[in-house]
XYZ file of C-alpha atoms in Angstrom:
705
model
C 56.349 4.242 -96.165
C 53.053 2.804 -96.323
C 51.920 -0.753 -97.277
C 49.263 -0.132 -100.201
C 46.421 -2.694 -101.617
C 45.932 -2.041 -105.295
C 42.306 -2.510 -106.489
C 43.021 -2.671 -110.779
C 40.993 -5.250 -112.939
C 43.480 -4.303 -115.661
C 46.675 -6.145 -115.073
C 48.703 -4.132 -117.342
C 47.860 -0.976 -115.554
C 47.716 -2.925 -112.088
C 51.730 -4.101 -112.895
C 52.280 -0.429 -113.894
C 50.827 0.935 -110.647
C 52.910 -1.448 -108.666
C 56.087 -0.715 -109.936
C 55.502 2.996 -109.599
C 54.750 2.481 -105.651
C 57.570 0.489 -105.293
C 59.916 3.082 -106.916
C 58.417 5.178 -104.483
C 59.510 2.988 -101.135
C 56.273 1.772 -100.804
C 55.134 -1.728 -100.026
C 52.419 -3.437 -102.145
C 50.682 -5.862 -99.897
C 48.308 -7.186 -102.940
C 46.325 -6.597 -106.132
C 42.913 -7.784 -106.608
C 40.797 -7.443 -109.463
C 37.542 -7.410 -108.454
C 35.398 -5.783 -105.103
C 35.245 -8.966 -103.691
C 38.566 -9.898 -103.636
C 39.811 -6.451 -102.493
C 37.189 -6.374 -99.721
C 39.153 -9.956 -98.593
C 42.780 -8.638 -99.209
C 42.158 -5.704 -97.027
C 40.573 -7.625 -93.869
C 43.640 -10.023 -94.532
C 46.798 -7.522 -95.113
C 45.726 -4.610 -93.217
C 46.687 -2.438 -95.647
C 47.434 1.476 -95.115
C 45.745 2.545 -97.995
C 43.923 1.006 -100.797
C 44.068 2.471 -104.323
C 40.679 1.537 -105.953
C 39.247 1.445 -109.704
C 36.164 3.169 -109.860
C 35.097 0.901 -112.744
C 35.906 -2.842 -111.609
C 33.954 -5.748 -113.383
C 31.352 -8.115 -111.479
C 28.589 -7.287 -109.293
C 30.660 -4.732 -106.909
C 32.004 -1.981 -108.309
C 35.329 -0.015 -106.932
C 32.669 2.538 -105.189
C 31.147 -0.319 -103.601
C 33.749 -1.934 -102.496
C 35.093 1.176 -101.008
C 32.139 2.280 -98.898
C 32.663 -1.189 -97.179
C 36.325 -1.417 -96.676
C 36.234 2.157 -95.137
C 33.135 1.288 -92.873
C 34.526 -2.056 -91.761
C 38.132 -1.226 -91.598
C 38.700 2.437 -91.511
C 41.011 2.377 -94.316
C 41.577 5.423 -96.261
C 40.569 5.117 -99.882
C 41.958 7.172 -102.994
C 40.038 6.700 -106.175
C 41.827 5.387 -109.557
C 40.017 6.445 -112.604
C 40.052 6.875 -116.334
C 36.287 7.864 -117.415
C 33.284 7.622 -115.262
C 29.639 8.737 -115.631
C 28.003 11.238 -113.796
C 26.195 9.061 -111.486
C 29.318 7.020 -110.738
C 31.289 10.183 -109.695
C 28.360 11.350 -107.522
C 28.588 7.929 -105.912
C 32.365 8.267 -105.259
C 31.740 11.372 -103.655
C 29.224 10.489 -101.187
C 31.859 7.669 -99.915
C 34.088 10.717 -98.907
C 37.517 9.488 -100.413
C 40.732 10.568 -99.578
C 41.619 11.443 -103.171
C 41.002 11.158 -106.961
C 44.047 9.833 -109.427
C 42.833 10.234 -112.933
C 44.737 7.473 -115.498
C 46.814 7.953 -116.858
C 48.870 9.754 -113.997
C 52.425 10.827 -113.360
C 54.462 9.010 -110.644
C 54.783 12.185 -108.637
C 51.020 12.748 -108.887
C 50.744 9.346 -107.381
C 53.282 9.831 -104.603
C 51.653 13.468 -103.817
C 47.949 11.761 -103.599
C 49.483 9.261 -101.510
C 50.846 11.199 -99.019
C 47.882 13.767 -98.786
C 45.488 10.677 -97.966
C 47.571 9.337 -95.727
C 48.219 12.778 -93.505
C 44.563 13.348 -93.720
C 43.408 10.034 -92.493
C 45.899 10.776 -89.463
C 44.470 13.803 -88.769
C 41.010 12.316 -88.929
C 42.080 9.430 -86.546
C 43.295 11.651 -84.318
C 40.325 14.038 -84.507
C 38.244 10.694 -84.090
C 40.104 9.500 -81.239
C 39.948 13.096 -79.413
C 36.281 13.094 -80.087
C 35.912 9.963 -78.680
C 37.904 10.917 -75.758
C 36.195 13.817 -74.898
C 32.992 12.228 -75.360
C 34.252 9.388 -73.002
C 35.494 12.111 -70.424
C 32.301 14.292 -70.792
C 30.375 11.249 -70.434
C 31.892 9.645 -67.053
C 32.451 12.981 -64.980
C 30.265 13.361 -61.848
C 28.681 17.034 -63.449
C 25.876 17.188 -65.914
C 26.946 18.269 -69.206
C 25.554 19.646 -72.377
C 27.086 21.272 -75.160
C 25.336 22.824 -78.173
C 25.931 24.495 -81.434
C 26.153 28.028 -82.265
C 22.487 28.183 -82.481
C 21.741 26.427 -79.182
C 20.852 23.165 -80.336
C 22.049 20.271 -78.221
C 25.180 18.553 -79.955
C 25.646 16.477 -76.537
C 24.353 15.574 -73.153
C 25.782 12.903 -70.869
C 23.842 10.602 -68.509
C 24.326 12.971 -65.585
C 22.524 15.797 -67.487
C 19.880 13.365 -68.720
C 19.181 12.078 -65.051
C 18.810 15.833 -63.774
C 17.059 16.760 -66.741
C 14.710 13.958 -67.410
C 15.811 14.149 -71.148
C 17.330 11.239 -72.857
C 19.826 11.554 -75.040
C 18.335 10.657 -78.335
C 15.534 13.221 -77.257
C 17.482 16.117 -76.424
C 20.266 15.607 -79.578
C 19.093 18.434 -81.857
C 16.739 20.047 -79.225
C 16.551 23.830 -78.135
C 18.790 23.967 -75.130
C 16.445 26.360 -73.240
C 13.895 23.575 -73.841
C 16.111 20.995 -72.184
C 17.773 22.768 -69.617
C 15.332 25.418 -68.027
C 15.852 27.492 -65.358
C 14.090 29.585 -62.795
C 14.797 31.766 -59.878
C 13.800 30.152 -56.106
C 12.945 33.389 -54.790
C 10.978 35.462 -58.030
C 10.250 32.068 -59.635
C 10.977 33.796 -62.810
C 12.797 32.451 -65.926
C 16.576 32.564 -65.575
C 18.268 33.305 -69.101
C 20.124 29.743 -70.244
C 24.008 30.284 -68.868
C 25.424 28.756 -72.529
C 23.442 31.441 -74.405
C 24.730 33.722 -72.257
C 28.124 33.075 -72.273
C 27.966 32.868 -76.186
C 26.647 36.312 -75.958
C 29.173 37.182 -73.571
C 31.943 35.662 -75.185
C 32.866 34.632 -71.944
C 32.611 32.104 -68.948
C 29.698 32.909 -66.491
C 28.470 31.020 -63.714
C 24.888 30.180 -62.395
C 23.126 32.360 -60.242
C 22.429 31.357 -56.607
C 19.201 30.204 -55.497
C 18.700 28.648 -59.148
C 16.473 25.726 -59.610
C 16.595 23.733 -62.493
C 12.974 22.496 -63.670
C 13.535 18.851 -65.055
C 11.156 17.379 -67.813
C 8.525 15.784 -64.921
C 8.293 19.026 -63.600
C 10.887 18.425 -60.149
C 12.709 21.427 -59.580
C 16.211 21.036 -57.598
C 18.865 23.585 -57.024
C 21.995 23.523 -59.262
C 25.077 25.531 -59.639
C 28.532 25.493 -61.677
C 29.486 27.429 -65.140
C 29.133 28.018 -68.378
C 31.697 28.679 -71.289
C 31.702 29.192 -75.187
C 33.329 26.532 -77.177
C 35.598 28.721 -79.584
C 37.671 27.037 -82.788
C 41.155 27.664 -83.497
C 40.296 31.579 -85.033
C 38.771 32.345 -81.599
C 35.043 32.075 -82.961
C 32.295 31.081 -81.076
C 30.978 27.828 -82.565
C 28.830 26.868 -79.770
C 28.764 26.493 -75.671
C 28.696 24.143 -73.036
C 27.468 23.943 -69.921
C 28.854 21.927 -66.898
C 26.115 21.859 -63.769
C 24.933 19.933 -60.772
C 22.522 19.011 -58.175
C 23.443 21.192 -54.894
C 20.852 20.161 -52.760
C 23.328 18.546 -50.648
C 25.191 21.590 -50.161
C 22.159 23.407 -50.032
C 20.954 21.607 -47.366
C 24.418 21.422 -45.882
C 24.386 25.450 -46.208
C 21.356 25.887 -44.508
C 22.434 23.077 -41.313
C 25.774 25.600 -41.718
C 23.508 28.684 -41.335
C 21.332 27.669 -38.727
C 24.591 26.074 -37.100
C 25.970 29.468 -37.705
C 22.711 31.265 -36.151
C 23.133 29.132 -33.379
C 26.720 29.805 -33.038
C 26.134 33.774 -33.064
C 23.039 33.567 -30.408
C 25.497 31.386 -28.312
C 28.296 34.011 -28.648
C 25.691 36.742 -27.976
C 24.586 34.602 -24.721
C 28.041 34.192 -23.796
C 29.141 37.756 -24.389
C 26.171 38.646 -22.131
C 26.830 36.396 -19.505
C 30.514 37.508 -19.686
C 29.449 40.948 -19.471
C 27.189 40.227 -16.650
C 30.034 38.153 -14.784
C 32.512 40.882 -15.610
C 29.796 43.293 -13.923
C 29.387 40.896 -11.172
C 33.117 40.587 -10.148
C 33.270 44.084 -10.449
C 30.578 44.551 -8.026
C 32.037 41.734 -5.926
C 35.644 43.590 -5.970
C 33.822 46.778 -5.021
C 31.902 45.083 -2.256
C 34.913 43.510 -1.131
C 36.471 47.011 -0.766
C 33.579 48.119 1.270
C 34.416 45.458 3.245
C 37.782 46.138 3.924
C 36.991 50.048 4.541
C 34.039 48.663 7.076
C 36.790 46.777 8.781
C 39.043 49.617 8.960
C 36.885 52.280 9.997
C 35.436 49.881 12.976
C 38.764 50.277 14.225
C 37.858 54.078 15.150
C 35.780 54.051 17.652
C 32.557 54.062 15.795
C 29.484 53.196 17.652
C 26.564 51.396 16.040
C 24.748 54.115 14.089
C 27.807 55.163 12.628
C 29.117 51.618 11.431
C 25.433 51.415 9.943
C 25.432 54.621 8.468
C 29.224 53.648 7.098
C 28.060 50.550 5.470
C 25.088 51.876 3.522
C 26.885 54.669 2.002
C 29.494 52.345 0.942
C 26.896 49.778 -0.439
C 25.101 52.921 -2.201
C 28.085 54.308 -4.038
C 29.342 50.519 -4.688
C 26.563 49.134 -6.348
C 25.063 52.614 -7.927
C 22.053 52.661 -5.879
C 19.488 55.574 -5.621
C 18.750 54.869 -2.370
C 19.516 53.000 0.514
C 18.291 52.627 4.283
C 18.442 50.715 7.518
C 15.550 49.598 9.752
C 16.388 48.109 13.163
C 13.640 46.113 15.087
C 12.812 46.699 18.737
C 13.566 44.132 21.325
C 9.680 42.707 21.374
C 10.022 42.422 17.475
C 6.937 44.571 17.138
C 8.357 48.227 15.329
C 11.019 48.385 12.857
C 12.244 52.084 12.854
C 14.332 53.795 9.819
C 17.535 54.776 11.760
C 19.770 56.260 8.859
C 19.694 56.116 4.828
C 21.981 56.933 1.796
C 20.733 59.062 -0.860
C 22.468 59.420 -4.557
C 23.280 62.882 -5.172
C 21.026 62.686 -8.538
C 17.995 61.149 -7.068
C 15.609 63.597 -4.805
C 13.786 61.696 -2.158
C 11.712 62.454 0.726
C 13.865 61.763 4.124
C 13.293 58.246 5.651
C 14.948 58.593 9.124
C 12.795 57.818 12.134
C 9.669 56.017 9.727
C 8.512 53.438 12.105
C 6.799 50.049 10.786
C 4.773 47.855 12.505
C 5.970 44.076 12.007
C 2.731 42.425 12.815
C 0.885 44.548 9.777
C 3.223 42.740 7.154
C 3.554 39.249 8.330
C 4.469 37.389 4.913
C 7.715 40.243 4.375
C 8.969 40.052 7.458
C 8.762 36.312 7.818
C 10.910 35.630 4.732
C 13.458 38.164 6.567
C 13.520 36.328 9.850
C 14.242 33.057 8.128
C 17.561 35.297 7.606
C 16.359 35.309 3.137
C 17.084 37.790 1.182
C 14.082 39.617 -1.041
C 14.871 39.911 -4.582
C 12.601 42.512 -6.262
C 9.744 41.166 -3.977
C 5.947 41.934 -5.017
C 4.828 45.326 -3.968
C 1.647 44.323 -2.266
C 3.455 42.408 0.495
C 6.002 45.272 1.209
C 5.188 47.784 3.973
C 3.274 50.865 2.768
C 6.136 53.066 3.735
C 8.164 51.179 1.198
C 6.062 51.219 -1.151
C 5.902 55.110 -1.546
C 9.703 55.061 -1.816
C 9.631 53.324 -5.081
C 9.341 54.084 -8.671
C 7.842 52.037 -11.857
C 11.309 51.143 -12.598
C 12.769 50.676 -9.083
C 14.357 47.425 -8.205
C 14.470 46.771 -4.830
C 17.175 44.270 -2.961
C 16.126 43.889 1.148
C 18.748 41.768 3.071
C 18.410 40.736 6.706
C 21.129 42.342 9.271
C 22.124 39.331 11.604
C 23.696 39.151 15.076
C 24.755 35.935 15.658
C 21.193 33.820 15.159
C 19.062 36.693 15.859
C 17.711 39.045 12.934
C 18.128 42.599 14.393
C 16.735 44.441 11.356
C 17.308 44.735 7.226
C 19.047 46.971 4.650
C 16.920 47.679 1.648
C 18.636 48.965 -1.365
C 16.466 50.861 -4.646
C 18.420 51.085 -8.093
C 16.327 52.238 -11.425
C 16.842 51.516 -15.283
C 18.976 48.370 -13.753
C 18.484 44.835 -14.286
C 16.827 42.962 -11.898
C 18.602 42.106 -8.871
C 20.528 38.416 -8.559
C 21.349 36.260 -6.037
C 24.829 36.829 -6.370
C 24.579 40.416 -5.585
C 22.584 39.866 -2.404
C 24.952 37.176 -1.259
C 27.502 40.248 -1.693
C 25.321 42.478 0.311
C 24.832 39.760 2.920
C 28.705 39.434 3.062
C 29.032 42.811 3.619
C 26.077 42.903 6.599
C 27.935 39.773 7.849
C 30.764 42.375 8.395
C 28.798 45.129 9.755
C 27.575 42.858 12.484
C 30.884 41.703 13.010
C 32.172 45.127 13.144
C 28.903 46.027 15.573
C 30.050 43.185 17.648
C 33.279 44.195 18.172
C 32.140 47.502 18.937
C 29.970 46.352 21.611
C 32.531 44.158 23.219
C 35.274 47.270 23.018
C 32.785 49.479 25.307
C 32.176 46.338 27.497
C 35.762 46.104 27.835
C 36.139 49.670 28.220
C 33.125 49.715 30.966
C 34.690 46.545 32.730
C 38.331 48.567 32.686
C 36.684 51.278 34.784
C 34.982 48.845 36.858
C 37.813 47.271 37.343
C 39.815 50.525 37.983
C 36.984 51.573 40.565
C 37.335 47.848 42.072
C 40.506 48.271 42.512
C 39.977 51.755 44.075
C 37.693 50.277 46.158
C 39.851 47.822 47.257
C 42.593 49.789 47.840
C 40.467 52.224 49.809
C 39.020 49.254 51.742
C 42.720 47.753 52.574
C 43.911 51.005 53.868
C 40.492 51.461 55.658
C 39.905 48.019 56.875
C 43.734 48.043 57.840
C 43.168 51.192 59.961
C 39.657 50.029 61.631
C 41.365 46.678 62.538
C 44.514 48.020 63.444
C 43.433 50.829 65.835
C 41.220 48.572 68.251
C 44.122 46.127 68.122
C 46.452 48.645 69.270
C 44.582 50.117 71.793
C 43.502 46.729 73.041
C 47.325 45.803 72.964
C 48.057 49.150 74.918
C 45.358 48.541 77.663
C 46.522 44.896 78.042
C 49.734 46.132 78.916
C 48.412 48.576 81.273
C 46.628 46.036 83.165
C 49.563 44.121 83.544
C 51.220 47.033 84.773
C 48.426 48.045 87.320
C 47.619 44.160 88.271
C 51.723 44.217 89.068
C 51.213 48.011 90.976
C 48.490 46.502 92.597
C 50.597 43.108 93.945
C 53.475 45.241 94.927
C 51.077 47.648 97.052
C 49.582 44.655 98.806
C 53.102 43.548 99.777
C 54.064 47.064 100.791
C 51.136 48.223 102.939
C 50.539 51.601 100.491
C 48.086 53.368 101.386
C 44.142 53.098 100.603
C 44.380 55.792 98.218
C 46.403 54.735 96.031
C 45.130 51.364 95.823
C 41.580 52.989 94.231
C 43.235 54.810 92.005
C 44.911 51.799 90.931
C 41.506 49.818 90.582
C 40.162 53.213 88.839
C 42.550 52.771 86.160
C 41.739 48.753 85.876
C 38.437 49.781 85.106
C 39.201 52.236 82.852
C 41.238 49.899 80.869
C 38.908 47.261 81.149
C 36.261 49.107 79.417
C 38.705 50.235 76.833
C 39.400 46.733 75.951
C 35.547 45.831 75.948
C 34.890 48.869 73.660
C 37.622 47.996 71.225
C 36.200 44.312 71.128
C 33.091 45.332 70.017
C 34.535 47.752 67.391
C 36.240 45.177 65.860
C 33.437 42.687 66.508
C 31.223 44.876 64.703
C 33.658 45.289 61.695
C 33.966 41.685 60.942
C 30.240 41.193 61.083
C 29.723 43.890 59.010
C 31.939 42.145 56.347
C 30.466 38.671 56.883
C 26.876 40.185 56.791
C 27.612 42.218 53.341
C 29.326 38.548 51.876
C 26.109 36.503 52.726
C 23.777 35.304 49.523
C 21.482 38.347 48.822
C 19.942 35.979 46.590
C 19.372 33.427 49.057
C 15.884 31.860 48.624
C 14.931 30.840 52.021
C 11.432 32.157 53.641
C 12.627 35.229 55.921
C 10.904 34.538 59.326
C 8.303 36.725 60.232
C 7.873 38.790 63.891
C 5.209 41.236 64.726
C 6.172 44.429 65.381
C 4.456 47.237 67.285
C 6.125 50.512 66.156
C 5.112 52.464 69.318
C 7.284 50.560 71.315
C 10.077 48.938 69.454
C 11.229 52.226 67.676
C 11.805 54.157 71.103
C 13.785 51.289 72.059
C 16.134 51.262 69.116
C 16.776 54.925 69.600
C 17.542 54.453 73.223
C 20.541 52.698 72.077
C 22.079 55.993 70.830
C 21.055 58.197 73.484
C 25.004 58.603 74.851
C 26.352 59.007 71.687
C 24.410 61.361 70.312
C 24.479 63.559 73.771
C 28.381 63.149 73.603
C 28.010 64.722 70.062
C 25.534 67.410 71.111
C 22.636 66.333 68.739
C 19.051 66.395 69.269
C 16.961 63.015 68.257
C 13.349 62.732 67.506
C 11.094 60.127 65.999
C 7.555 60.226 64.609
C 5.065 57.101 64.316
C 2.024 57.230 62.222
C -0.558 56.758 65.307
C -2.832 54.328 63.217
C 0.384 52.090 61.817
C -1.066 48.867 62.863
C 1.179 45.861 63.896
C 3.061 44.403 60.963
C 5.248 41.817 60.601
C 8.130 41.925 58.841
C 11.851 40.100 58.986
C 12.670 42.204 62.544
C 16.565 41.380 61.836
C 16.688 43.185 58.893
C 14.812 45.796 59.988
C 16.681 46.100 63.088
C 19.893 46.323 61.324
C 18.535 48.915 58.503
C 17.568 51.247 61.014
C 20.599 50.495 63.083
C 22.772 51.033 60.220
C 21.132 54.408 59.049
C 21.310 55.766 62.843
C 25.190 54.833 63.287
C 25.522 56.882 59.748
C 23.684 60.083 60.651
C 25.554 59.917 64.136
C 28.733 59.697 62.549
C 28.247 62.413 59.750
C 26.226 65.208 61.476
C 27.769 67.855 63.040
C 27.249 69.195 66.617
C 24.031 71.195 67.590
C 22.171 69.309 64.553
C 19.066 67.082 64.681
C 18.279 63.460 63.976
C 14.809 62.611 62.999
C 13.163 59.051 62.698
C 9.568 58.629 61.132
C 7.668 55.197 60.245
C 4.440 55.612 57.913
C 2.313 53.916 55.387
C 2.181 55.044 51.614
C 0.034 52.995 49.540
C 1.029 49.196 49.909
C 4.887 50.450 51.081
C 6.225 50.835 54.658
C 8.305 54.218 54.667
C 10.940 54.579 57.083
C 12.492 57.756 56.805
C 15.943 58.850 58.707
C 17.105 62.370 57.990
C 19.993 64.767 59.964
C 20.704 68.390 59.299
C 23.559 70.316 58.880
C 24.827 68.413 55.874
C 24.373 67.537 52.356
C 25.777 65.260 49.956
C 26.599 66.392 46.727
C 23.996 65.058 43.773
C 26.981 63.265 41.509
C 27.735 61.014 44.974
C 24.251 60.492 45.625
C 24.246 57.110 43.727
C 27.863 55.999 44.715
C 27.427 56.182 48.530
C 25.446 52.769 48.228
C 28.266 51.209 46.503
C 30.465 48.807 48.655
C 33.819 50.301 50.182
C 32.890 53.701 48.524
C 33.321 56.736 51.062
C 32.495 60.404 50.103
C 35.993 62.185 49.801
C 35.498 64.968 52.453
C 35.989 64.737 55.822
C 33.186 64.367 58.689
C 33.149 66.534 61.520
C 34.406 63.301 64.134
C 37.111 62.630 61.495
C 35.545 58.878 61.186
C 36.749 56.917 58.550
C 34.579 54.042 58.197
C 34.932 51.136 55.548
C 31.618 52.126 53.142
C 29.680 49.239 53.769
C 26.948 50.513 55.512
C 25.060 52.037 53.435
C 25.715 49.049 51.226
C 24.621 47.093 53.657
C 21.045 49.078 53.983
C 20.739 48.851 50.455
C 21.472 44.744 50.055
C 18.837 43.896 53.027
C 16.239 46.506 51.597
C 16.689 44.429 48.228
C 16.464 41.176 49.792
C 12.799 42.143 51.278
C 11.842 43.185 48.057
C 12.145 47.134 48.804
C 14.604 49.653 47.756
C 16.449 52.567 49.611
C 16.726 56.351 48.230
C 18.316 59.581 49.246
C 17.377 62.953 49.108
C 19.903 65.870 50.280
C 19.145 69.702 49.568
C 18.659 72.650 52.022
C 21.336 71.722 54.671
C 19.364 68.518 55.036
C 19.806 65.012 54.213
C 17.179 62.114 54.308
C 17.344 58.483 53.578
C 14.037 56.905 52.235
C 13.714 53.095 52.904
C 10.421 51.539 51.169
C 9.648 48.121 51.939
C 6.158 46.323 51.035
C 3.734 46.385 53.621
C 3.039 42.913 55.712
C 0.145 42.930 57.810
């Protein structure tokens, strides 16, 4: 039950009301008979309800006392009145009382009025607390908040909204929301419908549009965002709106930064993708070049020559790099001329043939100096290119030129042309250079193989010559030794026979026969010793140092006297072999001074060779003449020819023509080799001409006068 203060100036009425309240289980905290006393008791006792008589004696009536009590203590008032004038009733009504009781009243009416008043007061207190809580909440939140009634007049604005709009609370309350909360589009600068009004119109929550600017009272604009919603009563009727907004400048700036970072990231991503594609292309080309190198290596074992290896290289490179045109230009030994030796042309491209095109290197020094420094040209300026190269290119062509190196020397170049592709990169040039290194290695390997094969052929030839030499020398050494041994044994027998004949006093005729045989065997010993000595001298002379730098001694020679003396040495031999020998000397031939021992040995060896291989009843001739600044010796013999394929080899040491001579003579094969060696030592040369049944050896020496 409630604590109640009674304000009644009639004591009987006051007692009656108190008795009724106590019967209703209420507590009467006091009874006042004046307005002043009522205010004092109310402040002292804090009742839950005041029963206030309207008509009180004194300076303050019940209406005045009730107004002060309610305003100061918020205690609900129920008026008690028996009669009152119209003015007093109107004054009582303005104090918004919680009930009226007209005296006299029944206890039941009193009870009902008290319950209604207490319940109404409780609701109002709750509503007041709620409003206070709501106002505090809206005031304390970080977003701007504006509430309006159904007509768009502002009923609430929090401090944040004040700061953002530039409107103070006292001047904003009651103003049209469109005037306080003005929005414009950042893009079009046009006014935007107020979101609170729009929310009431649509009867739904709405969001502020993007790129929306709030124009403050001072004209400053800032981006804002958030929502607006209609305010509804318990019946669902729209009674106003609330707009919650905030300054999104930091978010906008952050969004701009984020967009900028996103753009940077997108650009970076695109760059990475481009780099990835380029790297992928490079890796694919690297793999293709690796396959090219492998194919070059594999094919190099197929005994390809240098031209075939180069052709294989540019074909493989052209296909791997999807080139339109490739060619190889090789330099001559003087580095004067470059010649295009081979080329590759794509099946999709029509070009004139470039093979055999020649380029003067000296006319393009800047272009070739770069290559001689073992550096590649990546899309070189066209003005420095050879004219032939310029004619090979189109406006979209990309040219790569890489040097071909052999050890430390640049021996040529490879040019690769593409169209409609990115410019050449350093990595591509390095890949091509790696392939060209393998090409150079393959060419060196081919040269080594060819040299090895030639060396093997020479070794085989030398082995054959060694075998022939050993066979020949063995025969030549053994035969004189066997004859000498036989002659010595016969001499021993004859000497013993002479001794026996002296003792037995044989007939003079027998002694003469023994002495004749003794002379014969001594002659055999002399000839065989001479033959053995000649063979040894030939071997020693041939092994002498032909590159000796000693000055050769000179001797004056009168060929008219000297040549017949040499020919006389062969008179007996030519007579035995039924050969004729003549000579011819230029009458005006001056006395010259060559190296006499060498000249004598050359003529002697050629005459020995002629006597050995000339058939019986044939002719040998010797001539000496001068042609230009050369002294010419010619030794000819008839009746025999030397096959053309043997003419170069007869001057090789230990080589012998594989057919028998008329005298079944088997020499060592050193005679003609020695002649060539001596002629070269005198800065001359020797050659042979053999045709029409006649063979002539021609020795040419520098003329010395």
